[in-house]
Coordinates of C-alpha atoms and ligand atoms in Angstrom, one line a residue:
X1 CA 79.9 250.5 274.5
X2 CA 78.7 248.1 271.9
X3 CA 75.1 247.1 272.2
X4 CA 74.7 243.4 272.8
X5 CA 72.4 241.6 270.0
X6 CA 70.4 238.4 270.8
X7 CA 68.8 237.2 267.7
X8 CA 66.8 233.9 266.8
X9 CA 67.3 232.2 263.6
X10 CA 64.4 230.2 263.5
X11 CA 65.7 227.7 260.2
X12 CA 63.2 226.0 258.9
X13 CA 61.1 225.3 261.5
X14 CA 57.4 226.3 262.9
X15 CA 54.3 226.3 261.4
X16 CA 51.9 229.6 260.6
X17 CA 50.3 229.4 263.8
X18 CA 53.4 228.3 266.0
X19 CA 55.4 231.1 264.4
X20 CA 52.4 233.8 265.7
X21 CA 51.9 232.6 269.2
X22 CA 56.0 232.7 269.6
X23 CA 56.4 236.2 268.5
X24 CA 53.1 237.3 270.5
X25 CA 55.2 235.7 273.4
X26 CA 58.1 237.5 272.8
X27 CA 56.5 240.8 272.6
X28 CA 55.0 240.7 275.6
X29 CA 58.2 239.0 277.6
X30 CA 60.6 241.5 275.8
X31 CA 58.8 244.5 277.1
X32 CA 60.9 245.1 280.5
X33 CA 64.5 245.0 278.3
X34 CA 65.9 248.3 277.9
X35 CA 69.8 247.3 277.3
X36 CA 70.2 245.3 274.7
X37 CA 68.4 244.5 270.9
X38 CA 66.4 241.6 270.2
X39 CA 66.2 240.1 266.9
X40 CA 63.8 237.2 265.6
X41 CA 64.4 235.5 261.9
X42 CA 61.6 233.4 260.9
X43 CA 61.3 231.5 257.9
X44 CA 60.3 234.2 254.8
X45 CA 56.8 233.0 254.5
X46 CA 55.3 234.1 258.3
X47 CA 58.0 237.5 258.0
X48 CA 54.8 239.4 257.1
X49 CA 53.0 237.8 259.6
X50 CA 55.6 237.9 262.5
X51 CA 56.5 241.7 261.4
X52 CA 52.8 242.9 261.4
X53 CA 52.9 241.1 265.3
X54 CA 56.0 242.5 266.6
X55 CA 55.6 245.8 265.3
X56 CA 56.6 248.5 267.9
X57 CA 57.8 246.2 269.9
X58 CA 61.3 245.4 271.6
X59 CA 62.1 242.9 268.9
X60 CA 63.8 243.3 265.2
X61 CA 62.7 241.0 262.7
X62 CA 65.2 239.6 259.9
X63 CA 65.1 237.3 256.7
X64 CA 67.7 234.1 257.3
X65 CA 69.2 234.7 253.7
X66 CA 67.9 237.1 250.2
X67 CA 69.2 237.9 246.6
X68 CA 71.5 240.4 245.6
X69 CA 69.8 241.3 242.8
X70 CA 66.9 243.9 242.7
X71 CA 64.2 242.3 241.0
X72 CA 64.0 240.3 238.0
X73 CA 63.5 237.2 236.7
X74 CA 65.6 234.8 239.4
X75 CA 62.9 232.3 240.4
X76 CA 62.3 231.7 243.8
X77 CA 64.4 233.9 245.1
X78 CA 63.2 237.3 247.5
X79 CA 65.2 240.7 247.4
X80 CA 66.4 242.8 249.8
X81 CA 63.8 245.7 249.0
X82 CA 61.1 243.3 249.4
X83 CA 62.6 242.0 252.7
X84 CA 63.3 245.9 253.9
X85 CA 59.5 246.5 252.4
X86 CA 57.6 244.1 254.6
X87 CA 59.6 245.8 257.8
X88 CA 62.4 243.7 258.7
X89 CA 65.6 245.4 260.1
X90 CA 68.0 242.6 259.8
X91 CA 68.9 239.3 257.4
X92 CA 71.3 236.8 258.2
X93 CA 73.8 236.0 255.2
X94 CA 76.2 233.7 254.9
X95 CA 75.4 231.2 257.4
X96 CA 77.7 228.1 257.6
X97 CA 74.2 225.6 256.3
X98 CA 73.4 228.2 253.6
X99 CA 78.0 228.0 252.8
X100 CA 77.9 224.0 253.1
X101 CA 74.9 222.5 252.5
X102 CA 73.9 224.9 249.7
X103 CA 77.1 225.8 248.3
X104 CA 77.2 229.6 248.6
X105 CA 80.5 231.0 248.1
X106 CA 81.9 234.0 249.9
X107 CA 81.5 236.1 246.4
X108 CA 77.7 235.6 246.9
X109 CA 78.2 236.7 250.5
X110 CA 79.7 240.1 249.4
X111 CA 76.8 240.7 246.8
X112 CA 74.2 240.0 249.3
X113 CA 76.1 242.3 252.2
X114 CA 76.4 244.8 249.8
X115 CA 72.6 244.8 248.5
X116 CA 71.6 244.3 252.4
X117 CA 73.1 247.7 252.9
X118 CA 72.2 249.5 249.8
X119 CA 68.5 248.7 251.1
X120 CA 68.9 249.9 254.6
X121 CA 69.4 246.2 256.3
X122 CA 71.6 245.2 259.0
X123 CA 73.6 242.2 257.4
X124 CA 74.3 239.8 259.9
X125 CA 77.0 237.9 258.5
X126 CA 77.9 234.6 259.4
X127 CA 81.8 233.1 259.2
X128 CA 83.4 230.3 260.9
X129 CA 85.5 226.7 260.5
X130 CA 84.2 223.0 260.2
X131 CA 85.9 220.6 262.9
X132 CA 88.7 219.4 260.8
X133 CA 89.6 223.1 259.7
X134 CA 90.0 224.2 263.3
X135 CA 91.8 220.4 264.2
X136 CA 94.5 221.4 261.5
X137 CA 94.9 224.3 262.8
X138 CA 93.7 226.8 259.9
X139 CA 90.7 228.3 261.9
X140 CA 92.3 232.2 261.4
X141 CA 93.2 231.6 257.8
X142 CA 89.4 230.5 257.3
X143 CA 88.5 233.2 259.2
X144 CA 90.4 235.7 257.3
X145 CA 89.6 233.8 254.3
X146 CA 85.6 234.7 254.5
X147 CA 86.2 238.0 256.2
X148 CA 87.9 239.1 253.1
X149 CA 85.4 237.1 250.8
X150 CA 82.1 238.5 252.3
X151 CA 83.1 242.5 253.4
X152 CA 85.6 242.3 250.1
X153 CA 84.4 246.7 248.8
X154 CA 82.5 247.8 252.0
X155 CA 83.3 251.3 253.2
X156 CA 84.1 252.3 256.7
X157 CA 80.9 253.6 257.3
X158 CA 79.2 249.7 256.0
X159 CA 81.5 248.2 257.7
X160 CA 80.0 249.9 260.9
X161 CA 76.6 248.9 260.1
X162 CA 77.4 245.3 259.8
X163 CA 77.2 242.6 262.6
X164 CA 79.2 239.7 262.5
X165 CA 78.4 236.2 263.7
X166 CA 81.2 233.9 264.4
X167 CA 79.7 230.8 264.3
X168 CA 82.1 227.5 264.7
X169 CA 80.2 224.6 262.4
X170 CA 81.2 221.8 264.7
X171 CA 79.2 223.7 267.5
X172 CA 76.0 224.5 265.5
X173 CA 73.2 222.5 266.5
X174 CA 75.4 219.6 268.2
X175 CA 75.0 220.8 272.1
X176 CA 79.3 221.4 271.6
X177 CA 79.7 224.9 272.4
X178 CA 82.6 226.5 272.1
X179 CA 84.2 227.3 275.0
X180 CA 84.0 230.8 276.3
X181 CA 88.0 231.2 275.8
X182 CA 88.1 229.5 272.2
X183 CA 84.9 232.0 271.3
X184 CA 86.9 235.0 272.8
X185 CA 90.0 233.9 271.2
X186 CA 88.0 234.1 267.6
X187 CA 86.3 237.5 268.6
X188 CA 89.3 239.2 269.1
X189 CA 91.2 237.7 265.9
X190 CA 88.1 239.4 264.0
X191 CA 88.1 242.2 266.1
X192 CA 92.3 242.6 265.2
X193 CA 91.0 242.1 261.2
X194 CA 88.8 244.8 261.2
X195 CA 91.3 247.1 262.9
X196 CA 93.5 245.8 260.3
X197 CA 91.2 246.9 257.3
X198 CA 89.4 249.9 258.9
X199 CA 90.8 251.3 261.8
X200 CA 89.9 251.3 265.6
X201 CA 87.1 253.3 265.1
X202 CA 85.2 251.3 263.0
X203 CA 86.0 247.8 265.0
X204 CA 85.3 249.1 268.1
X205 CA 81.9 249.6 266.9
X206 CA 81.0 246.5 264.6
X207 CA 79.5 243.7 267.0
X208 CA 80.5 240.3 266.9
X209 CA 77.8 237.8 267.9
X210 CA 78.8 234.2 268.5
X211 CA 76.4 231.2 267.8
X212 CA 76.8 227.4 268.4
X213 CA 74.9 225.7 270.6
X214 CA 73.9 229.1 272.6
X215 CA 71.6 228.2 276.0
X216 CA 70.0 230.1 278.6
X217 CA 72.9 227.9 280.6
X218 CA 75.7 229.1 278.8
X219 CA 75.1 232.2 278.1
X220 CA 76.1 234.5 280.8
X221 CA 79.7 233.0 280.3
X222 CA 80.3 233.4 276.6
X223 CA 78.6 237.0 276.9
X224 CA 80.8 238.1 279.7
X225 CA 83.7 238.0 277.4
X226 CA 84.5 241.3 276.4
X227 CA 84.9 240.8 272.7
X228 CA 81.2 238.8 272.0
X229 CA 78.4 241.3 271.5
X230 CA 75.7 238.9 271.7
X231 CA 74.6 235.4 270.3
X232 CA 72.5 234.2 267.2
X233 CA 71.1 231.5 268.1
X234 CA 68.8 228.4 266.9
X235 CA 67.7 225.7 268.8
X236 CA 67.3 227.7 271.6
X237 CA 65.8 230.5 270.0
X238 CA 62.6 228.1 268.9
X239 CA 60.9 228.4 272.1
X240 CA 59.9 231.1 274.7
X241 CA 61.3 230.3 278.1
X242 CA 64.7 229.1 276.9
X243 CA 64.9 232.4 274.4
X244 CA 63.9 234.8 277.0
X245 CA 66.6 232.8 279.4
X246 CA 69.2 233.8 277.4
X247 CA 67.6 237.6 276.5
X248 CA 67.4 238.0 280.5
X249 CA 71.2 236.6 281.0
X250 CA 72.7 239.7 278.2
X251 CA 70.0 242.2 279.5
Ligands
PGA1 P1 72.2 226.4 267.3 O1 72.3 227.1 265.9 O2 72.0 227.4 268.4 O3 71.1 225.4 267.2 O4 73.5 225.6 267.5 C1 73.0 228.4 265.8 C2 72.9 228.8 264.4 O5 73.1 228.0 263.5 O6 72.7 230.1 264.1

């Protein structure tokens, strides 16, 4: 059975103090939930300061993007050790704002999974078509396209280790979530590529999130579908009651 993972991607949003009382929130409302992982991704500059808070706690922290490099002279950008350092468990890579609006290419996906892992992180990787992709009807050949991109060298045993977030760009932040069908329909065409690639084994292990417009109102439906292993979610994930609605509908 594949462990369901709700995490938060906070963006860029929150402010020092907003970003402390949310995580002190979630500590204390995730203490009851036994069944499932809880992830939050703040901004990098409260990480320290959310990590320190929900140390011990029922809740993972993760960086929203780092460097593959290791250290060096590469100006304002943060490394995986220094992530993994300060306590996080997770970072999410690829996601379709960092792909679109900041022009990082599937190459730069694979470097970062790879350096994730090398340090110990969970990548959380992040694929999925715009709206005129999946109206021409090329959603599996994009698909395919960034699967074999970003996990282009990972072993078996990486591959494992990895969660994947299929996140549709027309349903990110625009209240048009994908419908619980056209999400399981994606989940299982992933699910079919990583049988392809690995074996079985190995993708009846790796979890497939979906994100898009997640709510504590849609969220029972999309989860129930066998083939999505949990959500990542933003706008929803930005405040306690709605977060903990959809925590309580996978728990
Ligand atoms: P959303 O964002 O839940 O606000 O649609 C999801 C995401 O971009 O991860």
């Amino acid at each position: 059975m594949r462990r369901l993972l709700i995490a938060g991607n906070w963006k860029m949003n929150m402010n020092l103090s907003s970003a402390k009382s949310l995580a002190e929130e979630l500590k204390k409302e995730t203490q009851g939930i036994t069944t499932i992982d809880v992830a939050a991704c703040p901004p990098f500059v409260y990480l320290t300061a959310v990590t320190e808070i929900l140390a011990g706690s029922k809740v993972g922290v993760g960086a929203q993007n780092g460097y593959f490099e290791k250290e060096g002279a590469f100006t304002g950008e943060v490394s995986m050790g220094m992530i993994r350092e300060i306590g996080c468990q997770y970072v999410i890579l690829g996601h379709s704002e960092r792909r679109h609006v900041l022009h990082e290419s599937s190459e730069e996906v694979n470097l970062k999974t790879h350096a994730a892992l090398a340090q110990g992180l969970t990548p959380i990787v992040c694929v999925g078509e715009l709206l005129a992709e999946r109206e021409a009807g090329v959603t599996d050949a994009v698909i395919r396209r960034q699967f074999d991109g970003s996990f282009s060298g990972l072993t078996a045993e990486q591959m494992k280790k990895t969660v994947i977030a299929y996140e549709p760009v027309w349903a990110i932040g625009t209240g048009k979530v994908a419908t619980p069908e056209q999400a399981e329909e994606v989940h299982v065409g992933i699910r079919n590529l990583i049988t392809e690639r690995y074996g079985k084994e190995v993708a009846d292990i790796v979890r497939i999130q979906y994100g898009g417009s997640v709510k504590a109102e849609n969220a029972k439906e999309i989860l129930g579908k066998p083939n999505v292993d949990g959500a990542l979610v933003g706008g929803a994930s930005l405040k306690i009651a709605p977060f903990m609605g959809i925590i309580q509908a996978a728990d």
